[in-house]
Short mmCIF file of C-alpha atoms in Angstrom, two decimals:
data_model
loop_
_atom_site.label_atom_id
_atom_site.label_comp_id
_atom_site.label_asym_id
_atom_site.label_seq_id
_atom_site.Cartn_x
_atom_site.Cartn_y
_atom_site.Cartn_z
CA MET A 193 94.50 106.87 38.58
CA ARG A 194 93.85 107.95 34.93
CA ILE A 195 96.65 109.22 32.61
CA LEU A 196 96.19 111.19 29.41
CA ILE A 197 98.62 111.67 26.59
CA CYS A 198 98.22 114.45 24.00
CA ASP A 199 100.53 114.68 21.05
CA ASP A 200 99.98 115.05 17.34
CA ASP A 201 102.92 112.69 16.57
CA ASN A 202 101.77 109.07 16.54
CA LEU A 203 105.35 107.82 17.12
CA MET A 204 105.51 110.03 20.35
CA LEU A 205 102.13 108.70 21.46
CA GLU A 206 103.40 105.12 21.06
CA GLN A 207 106.68 105.77 22.89
CA LEU A 208 104.94 107.48 25.83
CA GLN A 209 102.43 104.70 26.19
CA LYS A 210 105.26 102.19 26.19
CA TYR A 211 107.40 104.24 28.72
CA ILE A 212 104.30 104.49 30.98
CA ARG A 213 103.66 100.75 30.82
CA SER A 214 107.34 100.06 31.49
CA PHE A 215 107.40 102.38 34.40
CA PHE A 216 104.48 100.76 36.25
CA GLU A 217 105.76 97.28 35.50
CA TYR A 218 109.26 98.14 36.78
CA SER A 219 107.71 99.82 39.96
CA HIS A 220 105.48 96.63 40.43
CA LEU A 221 102.40 98.74 40.39
CA LYS A 222 99.16 98.12 38.51
CA CYS A 223 99.12 100.14 35.18
CA PRO A 224 96.34 102.68 35.43
CA GLU A 225 94.00 103.63 32.45
CA VAL A 226 96.07 105.42 29.74
CA VAL A 227 94.19 107.37 27.05
CA SER A 228 95.86 108.97 24.09
CA TYR A 229 94.67 111.97 22.04
CA SER A 230 96.10 113.74 19.08
CA SER A 231 94.58 117.28 19.65
CA GLY A 232 94.03 119.67 22.43
CA GLU A 233 90.34 119.88 21.51
CA ALA A 234 89.87 116.15 22.18
CA VAL A 235 91.54 116.43 25.55
CA LEU A 236 89.17 119.31 26.64
CA ALA A 237 86.23 117.23 25.37
CA ASP A 238 87.20 114.17 27.60
CA ARG A 239 84.57 113.74 30.36
CA GLY A 240 86.63 111.62 32.67
CA ASP A 241 88.86 112.39 35.54
CA ILE A 242 92.36 113.39 34.48
CA ASP A 243 95.13 112.84 37.18
CA ILE A 244 98.28 112.97 35.08
CA LEU A 245 98.60 114.72 31.67
CA LEU A 246 101.56 114.47 29.27
CA LEU A 247 100.97 117.33 26.83
CA ASP A 248 102.65 118.53 23.78
CA ILE A 249 102.67 122.17 23.03
CA GLU A 250 102.84 122.83 19.25
CA MET A 251 99.77 121.09 17.80
CA PRO A 252 97.31 122.07 15.14
CA GLY A 253 94.31 123.97 16.62
CA MET A 254 94.56 124.59 20.33
CA ASN A 255 98.14 124.60 21.50
CA GLY A 256 99.32 122.93 24.82
CA ILE A 257 99.56 126.14 26.83
CA TYR A 258 95.85 127.04 26.30
CA VAL A 259 94.82 123.45 27.08
CA GLY A 260 96.86 123.23 30.24
CA ASN A 261 95.46 126.52 31.49
CA GLU A 262 91.95 125.47 30.88
CA LEU A 263 92.49 122.11 32.65
CA LYS A 264 94.18 123.72 35.72
CA LYS A 265 91.15 126.15 36.05
CA LYS A 266 88.97 123.06 36.38
CA ASN A 267 91.20 121.01 38.58
CA THR A 268 94.12 122.55 40.42
CA ASN A 269 95.37 119.02 41.37
CA ILE A 270 95.96 117.89 37.85
CA ILE A 271 99.62 116.92 37.29
CA ILE A 272 100.79 118.16 34.00
CA PHE A 273 104.02 117.25 32.15
CA ILE A 274 104.92 119.39 29.17
CA VAL A 275 106.66 117.18 26.58
CA THR A 276 108.11 119.30 23.73
CA SER A 277 111.11 120.09 21.52
CA TYR A 278 110.67 123.81 22.22
CA SER A 279 112.29 125.29 25.31
CA GLU A 280 111.06 128.87 24.75
CA TYR A 281 107.57 127.90 26.07
CA LEU A 282 108.96 127.11 29.61
CA ASP A 283 108.05 130.50 31.03
CA GLU A 284 104.50 130.26 29.78
CA ALA A 285 104.11 126.81 30.99
CA MET A 286 105.31 127.51 34.47
CA ARG A 287 102.59 130.09 34.88
CA PHE A 288 99.94 127.51 35.31
CA GLN A 289 102.26 125.31 37.47
CA VAL A 290 103.51 122.57 35.20
CA PHE A 291 104.89 119.75 37.21
CA ARG A 292 107.71 118.88 34.90
CA TYR A 293 109.04 120.06 31.44
CA LEU A 294 110.40 117.18 29.42
CA SER A 295 112.45 117.64 26.28
CA LYS A 296 112.19 115.44 23.19
CA PRO A 297 113.76 113.11 22.42
CA LEU A 298 112.92 111.52 25.74
CA ASP A 299 115.35 110.06 28.10
CA LYS A 300 113.90 106.97 29.56
CA GLN A 301 115.60 107.12 32.92
CA ARG A 302 114.68 110.68 33.38
CA PHE A 303 111.09 109.90 32.44
CA PHE A 304 110.99 107.13 35.04
CA ARG A 305 112.37 109.41 37.76
CA ASN A 306 109.89 112.18 37.09
CA MET A 307 106.97 109.69 36.71
CA LYS A 308 107.86 108.39 40.24
CA ASP A 309 107.65 111.84 41.64
CA ALA A 310 104.23 112.31 39.97
CA VAL A 311 102.83 109.18 41.35
CA ASP A 312 104.07 109.96 44.74
CA LEU A 313 102.47 113.45 44.55
CA TYR A 314 99.27 111.95 43.23
CA HIS A 315 99.01 109.53 46.32
CA THR A 316 99.68 112.41 48.61
CA ILE A 317 96.99 114.53 47.18
CA THR A 318 94.32 111.78 47.11
CA ILE A 319 95.17 109.64 50.06
CA LYS A 320 92.82 109.81 53.06
CA ILE A 321 93.66 108.94 56.69
CA PRO A 322 91.56 108.07 59.76
CA VAL A 323 91.84 110.31 62.76
CA GLU A 324 90.58 108.44 65.73
CA THR A 325 89.48 110.54 68.73
CA LYS A 326 87.55 109.80 71.95
CA GLN A 327 84.39 111.06 70.16
CA GLY A 328 84.77 109.05 66.92
CA VAL A 329 86.68 108.41 63.81
CA TYR A 330 86.96 111.16 61.13
CA THR A 331 88.39 110.47 57.68
CA ILE A 332 90.32 113.27 56.16
CA PRO A 333 92.40 114.01 53.09
CA VAL A 334 96.16 113.85 54.28
CA SER A 335 96.80 116.99 52.36
CA THR A 336 94.65 118.98 54.82
CA ILE A 337 96.79 118.16 57.80
CA ILE A 338 98.90 121.30 58.66
CA ALA A 339 100.82 119.78 61.60
CA VAL A 340 100.57 117.25 64.38
CA GLU A 341 101.54 118.70 67.76
CA ALA A 342 102.13 116.93 71.15
CA GLN A 343 100.72 119.14 73.92
CA GLY A 344 101.76 117.28 77.19
CA ARG A 345 99.76 114.13 77.16
CA LYS A 346 97.51 115.25 74.29
CA VAL A 347 98.26 114.96 70.55
CA ILE A 348 96.44 117.47 68.38
CA VAL A 349 96.03 117.12 64.67
CA HIS A 350 95.77 120.55 63.24
CA THR A 351 93.84 120.59 59.78
CA THR A 352 92.55 123.22 57.47
CA MET A 353 89.01 122.39 58.71
CA GLN A 354 89.46 121.94 62.50
CA ASP A 355 91.68 120.50 65.23
CA PHE A 356 91.30 116.75 66.37
CA GLU A 357 92.59 115.32 69.54
CA SER A 358 94.02 112.07 68.55
CA ILE A 359 94.13 108.96 70.71
CA TYR A 360 97.44 107.97 69.32
CA THR A 361 100.97 109.08 70.06
CA ILE A 362 103.15 111.40 67.91
CA GLN A 363 105.31 108.44 66.99
CA TYR A 364 102.05 106.75 65.49
CA TRP A 365 101.70 109.76 63.19
CA LEU A 366 105.36 109.95 62.28
CA ASP A 367 104.99 106.27 61.17
CA VAL A 368 101.74 106.63 59.19
CA LEU A 369 102.09 110.05 57.43
CA PRO A 370 103.83 110.06 54.06
CA LYS A 371 107.47 110.64 54.37
CA ASN A 372 107.79 112.75 51.21
CA CYS A 373 105.79 115.66 52.52
CA PHE A 374 105.84 115.34 56.44
CA PHE A 375 108.86 116.08 58.57
CA GLN A 376 109.31 115.98 62.46
CA THR A 377 110.99 119.25 63.16
CA HIS A 378 110.91 118.94 66.90
CA ARG A 379 109.86 116.19 69.43
CA SER A 380 106.41 117.90 69.68
CA PHE A 381 105.88 118.73 66.04
CA ILE A 382 105.43 117.12 62.68
CA ILE A 383 104.75 119.43 59.90
CA ASN A 384 103.37 119.24 56.29
CA PHE A 385 105.62 120.84 53.65
CA GLU A 386 102.57 121.73 51.63
CA HIS A 387 101.54 124.33 54.29
CA VAL A 388 104.91 125.94 55.05
CA THR A 389 104.81 129.74 54.58
CA ASP A 390 108.50 130.47 55.74
CA PHE A 391 110.96 129.45 58.48
CA ASP A 392 114.13 130.42 60.23
CA HIS A 393 116.51 128.53 62.61
CA ALA A 394 113.99 128.23 65.27
CA LEU A 395 110.32 128.57 63.97
CA ILE A 396 108.31 127.39 60.93
CA HIS A 397 105.27 129.47 59.97
CA LEU A 398 102.46 127.45 58.32
CA SER A 399 99.15 128.07 56.68
CA ASP A 400 99.81 131.79 55.75
CA ASN A 401 101.33 132.48 59.36
CA GLN A 402 98.15 131.21 61.12
CA PHE A 403 100.25 128.43 62.88
CA SER A 404 103.80 128.06 64.08
CA ALA A 405 105.95 124.96 64.90
CA TYR A 406 109.33 124.73 66.63
CA LEU A 407 112.38 123.80 64.53
CA THR A 408 115.43 122.51 66.55
CA ARG A 409 118.76 123.86 65.37
CA ARG A 410 120.11 120.42 64.84
CA LYS A 411 117.37 119.52 62.36
CA TYR A 412 117.54 122.78 60.38
CA SER A 413 119.92 121.67 57.73
CA ALA A 414 117.95 118.34 57.21
CA PHE A 415 114.64 120.16 57.22
CA LYS A 416 115.81 122.77 54.76
CA GLU A 417 117.14 120.06 52.45
CA ALA A 418 114.07 118.08 52.63
CA TYR A 419 111.75 120.97 52.09
CA LEU A 420 113.78 122.10 48.86
CA LEU A 421 113.53 118.57 47.59
CA TYR A 422 109.78 118.71 48.21
CA LEU A 423 109.42 121.97 46.29
CA GLU A 424 111.40 120.54 43.41
CA SER A 425 109.17 117.55 43.25
CA THR A 426 106.03 119.81 42.97
CA ARG A 427 107.40 122.14 40.16
#
């Protein structure tokens, strides 16, 4: 993981660096590479991978809205925090799918909560998982899994690329898939929130209505709450 900070205020750069180090220490995680810049031009000139970006809006030269838009064009998975004193930019920032909008002065506990969500999302995007079949083992990004379905004695892993017949049970998949974005909606289905199109009290439509999964009535409320929490974590 690589985290970039962009702010023309040196005190804010120092505070964000301190909060990031404190968060990873508090979470008992290895602190990733953290790089600080004081201008949007410097961020766009950076040639490394950018996984998480904490971005000010009002800066000399290129403003944060322009920089965020340009980076999202290059990498739709980049996780961007807008860190600013100016709430009037919220609508513009949301147009390029900002992950969070943090107001100055920063609240440390709120920063920690939002950074945890960002790290969870990063792991969900980047994690790969082996799918073992009778023909061999295929390693796929977990984000490409649409749903896991039990069909009699067969367990099918539906992905955006193709379907795989797993040698493992649906309970195995329930145990190994990330809990923050997968949910067992029925004894025969585990679905990925990322691919949900819409749902009612009986069915969930996924992947632009190309696939459907059953939703039991007793799980409807829990599923709805978990799905809304997932959406909140990706905003």
